[in-house]
Amino acid sequence: DADVTQTPRNRITKTGKRIMLECSQTKGHDRMYWYRQDPGLGLRLIYYSFDVKDINKGEISDGYSVSRQAQAKFSLSLESAIPNQTALYFCATSDLRDGSYEQYFGPGTRLTVT
Amino acid sequence: AQSVTQPDIHITVSEGASLELRCNYSYGATPYLFWYVQSPGQGLQLLLKYFSGDTLVQGIKGFEAEFKRSQSSFNLRKPSVHWSDAAEYFCAVAKPGAGSYQLTFGKGTKLSVIP
């Protein structure tokens, strides 16, 4: 089984709808991240969390919110989706304890806002 | 703030040919450096990383990268490309000791392999 899972894998929604993307991990890592990927722009950080009580904005947090329900779960919400939020979204995790900056990525959620 | 530049948006090589993907970073000191690969429809997988020590780093799938401080570069190489290497490659940097463990990614280089 995959260590970092994302649901759904694909989603089409309409402008103005609220949508939640979910991420779960079995790696036992304390840190979790949400990125969006747009063609030609690479990955940009939306939010990150160091533990359940610690949430931080990334480079492009406007229009997004997150919830860290447990150490293993980190959800990304679009309160009112707009077409320019159409993108590929990745969740990632990392482990403070091993001193590594390596991040482990989920398979991604492709979101289309019409 | 640190930044990462991957000058080549798209590279095409023949199978069996050598490969070099360029990465330059902007940061006041030596950052931690990473190369990730994204195969079509997949998430990102770490190929290799550099923190300190030997400037030539070996990774998975036969890749290596060389850190050159004087050029602020961390170029990825492979002596002989296989068709399965067709993917998008991302260079990333992290600022040591920042506490945030954030990665800053380049915009990626897409590799196409001609049989």
CSV table of C-alpha atoms in Angstrom, one decimal:
chain,number,residue,atom,x,y,z
A,1,ASP,CA,0.0,0.0,0.0
A,2,ALA,CA,1.1,3.5,-0.7
A,3,ASP,CA,2.6,5.5,2.2
A,4,VAL,CA,0.9,8.8,1.1
A,5,THR,CA,-2.6,8.6,-0.4
A,6,GLN,CA,-4.8,11.3,-1.8
A,7,THR,CA,-8.5,11.3,-2.4
A,8,PRO,CA,-10.0,11.8,-4.9
A,9,ARG,CA,-7.5,11.3,-7.7
A,10,ASN,CA,-9.6,13.2,-10.1
A,11,ARG,CA,-12.4,15.8,-9.5
A,12,ILE,CA,-14.4,18.0,-11.7
A,13,THR,CA,-16.4,20.7,-10.0
A,14,LYS,CA,-18.2,23.9,-10.8
A,15,THR,CA,-17.2,27.5,-10.0
A,16,GLY,CA,-18.4,28.5,-6.6
A,17,LYS,CA,-18.6,25.0,-5.1
A,18,ARG,CA,-16.8,24.0,-2.0
A,19,ILE,CA,-14.4,21.1,-2.4
A,20,MET,CA,-12.1,19.2,-0.1
A,21,LEU,CA,-9.0,17.2,-1.0
A,22,GLU,CA,-7.8,14.7,1.5
A,23,CYS,CA,-4.4,13.3,2.3
A,24,SER,CA,-3.5,10.4,4.5
A,25,GLN,CA,-0.1,9.0,5.4
A,26,THR,CA,1.1,5.9,7.1
A,27,LYS,CA,4.7,7.0,7.4
A,28,GLY,CA,4.4,8.4,10.9
A,29,HIS,CA,5.8,11.7,9.7
A,30,ASP,CA,5.0,14.9,11.6
A,31,ARG,CA,5.2,17.3,8.7
A,32,MET,CA,2.7,17.6,5.9
A,33,TYR,CA,2.5,19.9,2.9
A,34,TRP,CA,0.1,20.8,0.1
A,35,TYR,CA,1.4,21.9,-3.3
A,36,ARG,CA,-0.2,22.8,-6.5
A,37,GLN,CA,1.5,22.1,-9.9
A,38,ASP,CA,0.7,24.1,-13.0
A,39,PRO,CA,2.4,23.5,-16.4
A,40,GLY,CA,5.5,25.5,-16.7
A,41,LEU,CA,5.4,26.7,-13.1
A,42,GLY,CA,6.7,23.7,-11.2
A,43,LEU,CA,5.4,23.1,-7.7
A,44,ARG,CA,4.2,25.9,-5.4
A,45,LEU,CA,3.6,25.5,-1.7
A,46,ILE,CA,0.1,26.3,-0.5
A,47,TYR,CA,0.2,25.3,3.2
A,48,TYR,CA,2.3,23.2,5.5
A,49,SER,CA,1.9,21.8,9.0
A,50,PHE,CA,4.5,20.7,11.5
A,51,ASP,CA,2.0,19.0,13.8
A,52,VAL,CA,-1.7,19.0,14.5
A,53,LYS,CA,-1.6,22.4,16.2
A,54,ASP,CA,0.8,24.1,13.8
A,55,ILE,CA,-0.5,25.3,10.4
A,56,ASN,CA,1.5,27.7,8.2
A,57,LYS,CA,0.7,29.6,5.0
A,58,GLY,CA,2.9,28.9,2.0
A,59,GLU,CA,3.6,30.9,-1.1
A,60,ILE,CA,0.1,30.8,-2.6
A,61,SER,CA,-2.5,30.3,0.3
A,62,ASP,CA,-5.1,32.8,-0.9
A,63,GLY,CA,-8.4,30.9,-1.7
A,64,TYR,CA,-7.4,27.8,0.2
A,65,SER,CA,-7.7,26.6,3.8
A,66,VAL,CA,-6.4,23.4,5.5
A,67,SER,CA,-7.2,21.2,8.4
A,68,ARG,CA,-4.9,18.8,10.2
A,69,GLN,CA,-7.3,16.4,11.7
A,70,ALA,CA,-4.7,14.1,13.1
A,71,GLN,CA,-1.0,13.5,12.6
A,72,ALA,CA,-1.8,11.3,9.6
A,73,LYS,CA,-4.4,13.4,7.9
A,74,PHE,CA,-4.2,16.8,6.2
A,75,SER,CA,-7.0,18.2,4.2
A,76,LEU,CA,-7.1,21.1,1.7
A,77,SER,CA,-10.3,23.0,1.1
A,78,LEU,CA,-11.3,25.4,-1.6
A,79,GLU,CA,-14.2,27.3,-0.1
A,80,SER,CA,-15.5,28.7,-3.4
A,81,ALA,CA,-13.7,27.1,-6.3
A,82,ILE,CA,-12.7,29.3,-9.3
A,83,PRO,CA,-11.4,28.2,-12.7
A,84,ASN,CA,-7.8,29.3,-12.1
A,85,GLN,CA,-7.6,26.8,-9.3
A,86,THR,CA,-7.6,24.1,-11.9
A,87,ALA,CA,-4.4,22.3,-11.3
A,88,LEU,CA,-2.7,19.1,-10.1
A,89,TYR,CA,-2.5,19.1,-6.3
A,90,PHE,CA,0.1,17.1,-4.3
A,91,CYS,CA,0.3,16.3,-0.7
A,92,ALA,CA,3.8,15.5,0.8
A,93,THR,CA,5.2,14.5,4.1
A,94,SER,CA,8.6,14.8,5.8
A,95,ASP,CA,10.1,13.6,9.1
A,96,LEU,CA,11.7,16.0,11.5
A,97,ARG,CA,13.3,13.3,13.6
A,98,ASP,CA,15.7,12.0,10.9
A,99,GLY,CA,16.9,15.5,10.2
A,100,SER,CA,16.1,15.0,6.6
A,101,TYR,CA,14.5,17.6,4.4
A,102,GLU,CA,13.4,14.9,2.0
A,103,GLN,CA,9.7,15.0,1.2
A,104,TYR,CA,7.6,12.1,0.2
A,105,PHE,CA,4.8,12.8,-2.3
A,106,GLY,CA,1.4,11.4,-2.9
A,107,PRO,CA,0.1,10.5,-6.4
A,108,GLY,CA,-1.7,13.8,-6.8
A,109,THR,CA,-5.3,15.0,-7.3
A,110,ARG,CA,-6.2,16.5,-10.7
A,111,LEU,CA,-8.8,19.2,-10.0
A,112,THR,CA,-10.8,20.8,-12.8
A,113,VAL,CA,-13.0,23.8,-12.0
A,114,THR,CA,-15.5,24.6,-14.8
B,1,ALA,CA,14.7,34.2,-0.6
B,2,GLN,CA,16.2,31.3,-2.4
B,3,SER,CA,15.3,30.5,-6.0
B,4,VAL,CA,15.9,27.7,-8.4
B,5,THR,CA,16.4,28.0,-12.2
B,6,GLN,CA,16.1,25.1,-14.6
B,7,PRO,CA,17.0,26.8,-17.9
B,8,ASP,CA,15.8,24.0,-20.2
B,9,ILE,CA,12.0,23.6,-20.4
B,10,HIS,CA,12.2,20.5,-22.7
B,11,ILE,CA,15.0,18.3,-23.8
B,12,THR,CA,14.9,15.5,-26.3
B,13,VAL,CA,17.6,12.8,-26.4
B,14,SER,CA,18.1,9.5,-28.2
B,15,GLU,CA,18.0,6.3,-26.2
B,16,GLY,CA,21.5,5.4,-25.2
B,17,ALA,CA,22.8,9.0,-25.3
B,18,SER,CA,24.1,10.8,-22.4
B,19,LEU,CA,22.0,13.4,-20.5
B,20,GLU,CA,22.7,16.5,-18.5
B,21,LEU,CA,19.9,18.6,-16.9
B,22,ARG,CA,20.9,21.9,-15.6
B,23,CYS,CA,20.0,23.5,-12.3
B,24,ASN,CA,21.1,26.8,-10.8
B,25,TYR,CA,20.2,28.2,-7.4
B,26,SER,CA,20.3,31.5,-5.8
B,27,TYR,CA,21.1,31.5,-2.1
B,28,GLY,CA,23.6,33.1,0.1
B,29,ALA,CA,25.1,29.9,1.4
B,30,THR,CA,25.1,26.3,0.4
B,31,PRO,CA,21.5,25.0,0.5
B,32,TYR,CA,20.4,21.5,0.6
B,33,LEU,CA,19.8,20.3,-3.0
B,34,PHE,CA,17.5,17.7,-4.4
B,35,TRP,CA,16.5,16.2,-7.8
B,36,TYR,CA,13.0,14.7,-8.1
B,37,VAL,CA,11.4,12.9,-11.0
B,38,GLN,CA,7.8,12.8,-12.0
B,39,SER,CA,6.7,10.1,-14.4
B,40,PRO,CA,3.5,10.7,-16.3
B,41,GLY,CA,0.5,10.5,-14.0
B,42,GLN,CA,2.7,9.9,-11.0
B,43,GLY,CA,3.8,11.8,-7.9
B,44,LEU,CA,7.3,13.0,-7.4
B,45,GLN,CA,10.1,10.5,-6.5
B,46,LEU,CA,13.4,11.6,-5.0
B,47,LEU,CA,16.4,10.7,-7.3
B,48,LEU,CA,19.2,12.1,-5.1
B,49,LYS,CA,20.1,14.8,-2.6
B,50,TYR,CA,23.1,16.7,-1.5
B,51,PHE,CA,23.7,18.1,2.0
B,52,SER,CA,27.4,18.2,2.4
B,53,GLY,CA,30.6,16.3,1.7
B,54,ASP,CA,31.5,14.7,-1.6
B,55,THR,CA,30.2,17.0,-4.4
B,56,LEU,CA,29.4,14.1,-6.7
B,57,VAL,CA,26.2,12.4,-5.5
B,58,GLN,CA,24.9,9.1,-6.7
B,59,GLY,CA,21.2,8.5,-6.9
B,60,ILE,CA,18.7,5.9,-8.0
B,61,LYS,CA,18.1,4.7,-11.6
B,62,GLY,CA,21.8,5.4,-12.5
B,63,PHE,CA,21.6,9.2,-12.1
B,64,GLU,CA,24.2,11.3,-10.5
B,65,ALA,CA,24.6,15.0,-9.8
B,66,GLU,CA,27.5,17.3,-9.2
B,67,PHE,CA,27.4,20.3,-6.8
B,68,LYS,CA,29.6,23.2,-8.0
B,69,ARG,CA,29.7,25.9,-5.4
B,70,SER,CA,31.5,28.4,-7.7
B,71,GLN,CA,28.7,28.1,-10.3
B,72,SER,CA,25.8,27.7,-7.9
B,73,SER,CA,24.8,24.6,-9.9
B,74,PHE,CA,23.6,21.1,-9.2
B,75,ASN,CA,23.4,19.5,-12.6
B,76,LEU,CA,21.9,16.0,-13.1
B,77,ARG,CA,23.6,13.5,-15.3
B,78,LYS,CA,23.1,10.0,-16.7
B,79,PRO,CA,25.6,8.3,-19.0
B,80,SER,CA,23.1,6.4,-21.0
B,81,VAL,CA,19.4,7.3,-21.2
B,82,HIS,CA,16.7,4.6,-21.3
B,83,TRP,CA,13.2,5.1,-22.8
B,84,SER,CA,11.8,4.7,-19.3
B,85,ASP,CA,13.6,7.9,-18.2
B,86,ALA,CA,11.1,10.0,-20.2
B,87,ALA,CA,9.6,12.1,-17.4
B,88,GLU,CA,9.7,15.6,-15.9
B,89,TYR,CA,12.6,16.4,-13.6
B,90,PHE,CA,12.6,19.0,-10.8
B,91,CYS,CA,15.4,20.5,-9.0
B,92,ALA,CA,14.7,21.8,-5.5
B,93,VAL,CA,16.5,23.5,-2.7
B,94,ALA,CA,16.0,23.9,1.1
B,95,LYS,CA,17.5,26.4,3.4
B,96,PRO,CA,19.5,24.6,6.1
B,97,GLY,CA,18.6,25.5,9.6
B,98,ALA,CA,15.6,27.5,8.6
B,99,GLY,CA,13.4,25.2,10.7
B,100,SER,CA,10.6,25.2,8.1
B,101,TYR,CA,12.0,22.4,6.0
B,102,GLN,CA,10.4,24.1,3.0
B,103,LEU,CA,11.5,23.1,-0.5
B,104,THR,CA,11.6,25.6,-3.3
B,105,PHE,CA,11.2,23.9,-6.7
B,106,GLY,CA,12.4,24.8,-10.1
B,107,LYS,CA,9.9,24.9,-12.9
B,108,GLY,CA,11.0,21.6,-14.3
B,109,THR,CA,12.6,20.1,-17.3
B,110,LYS,CA,10.6,17.7,-19.4
B,111,LEU,CA,12.7,14.9,-20.9
B,112,SER,CA,11.6,13.1,-24.1
B,113,VAL,CA,13.5,10.0,-25.3
B,114,ILE,CA,13.7,9.0,-28.9
B,115,PRO,CA,13.9,5.2,-29.4
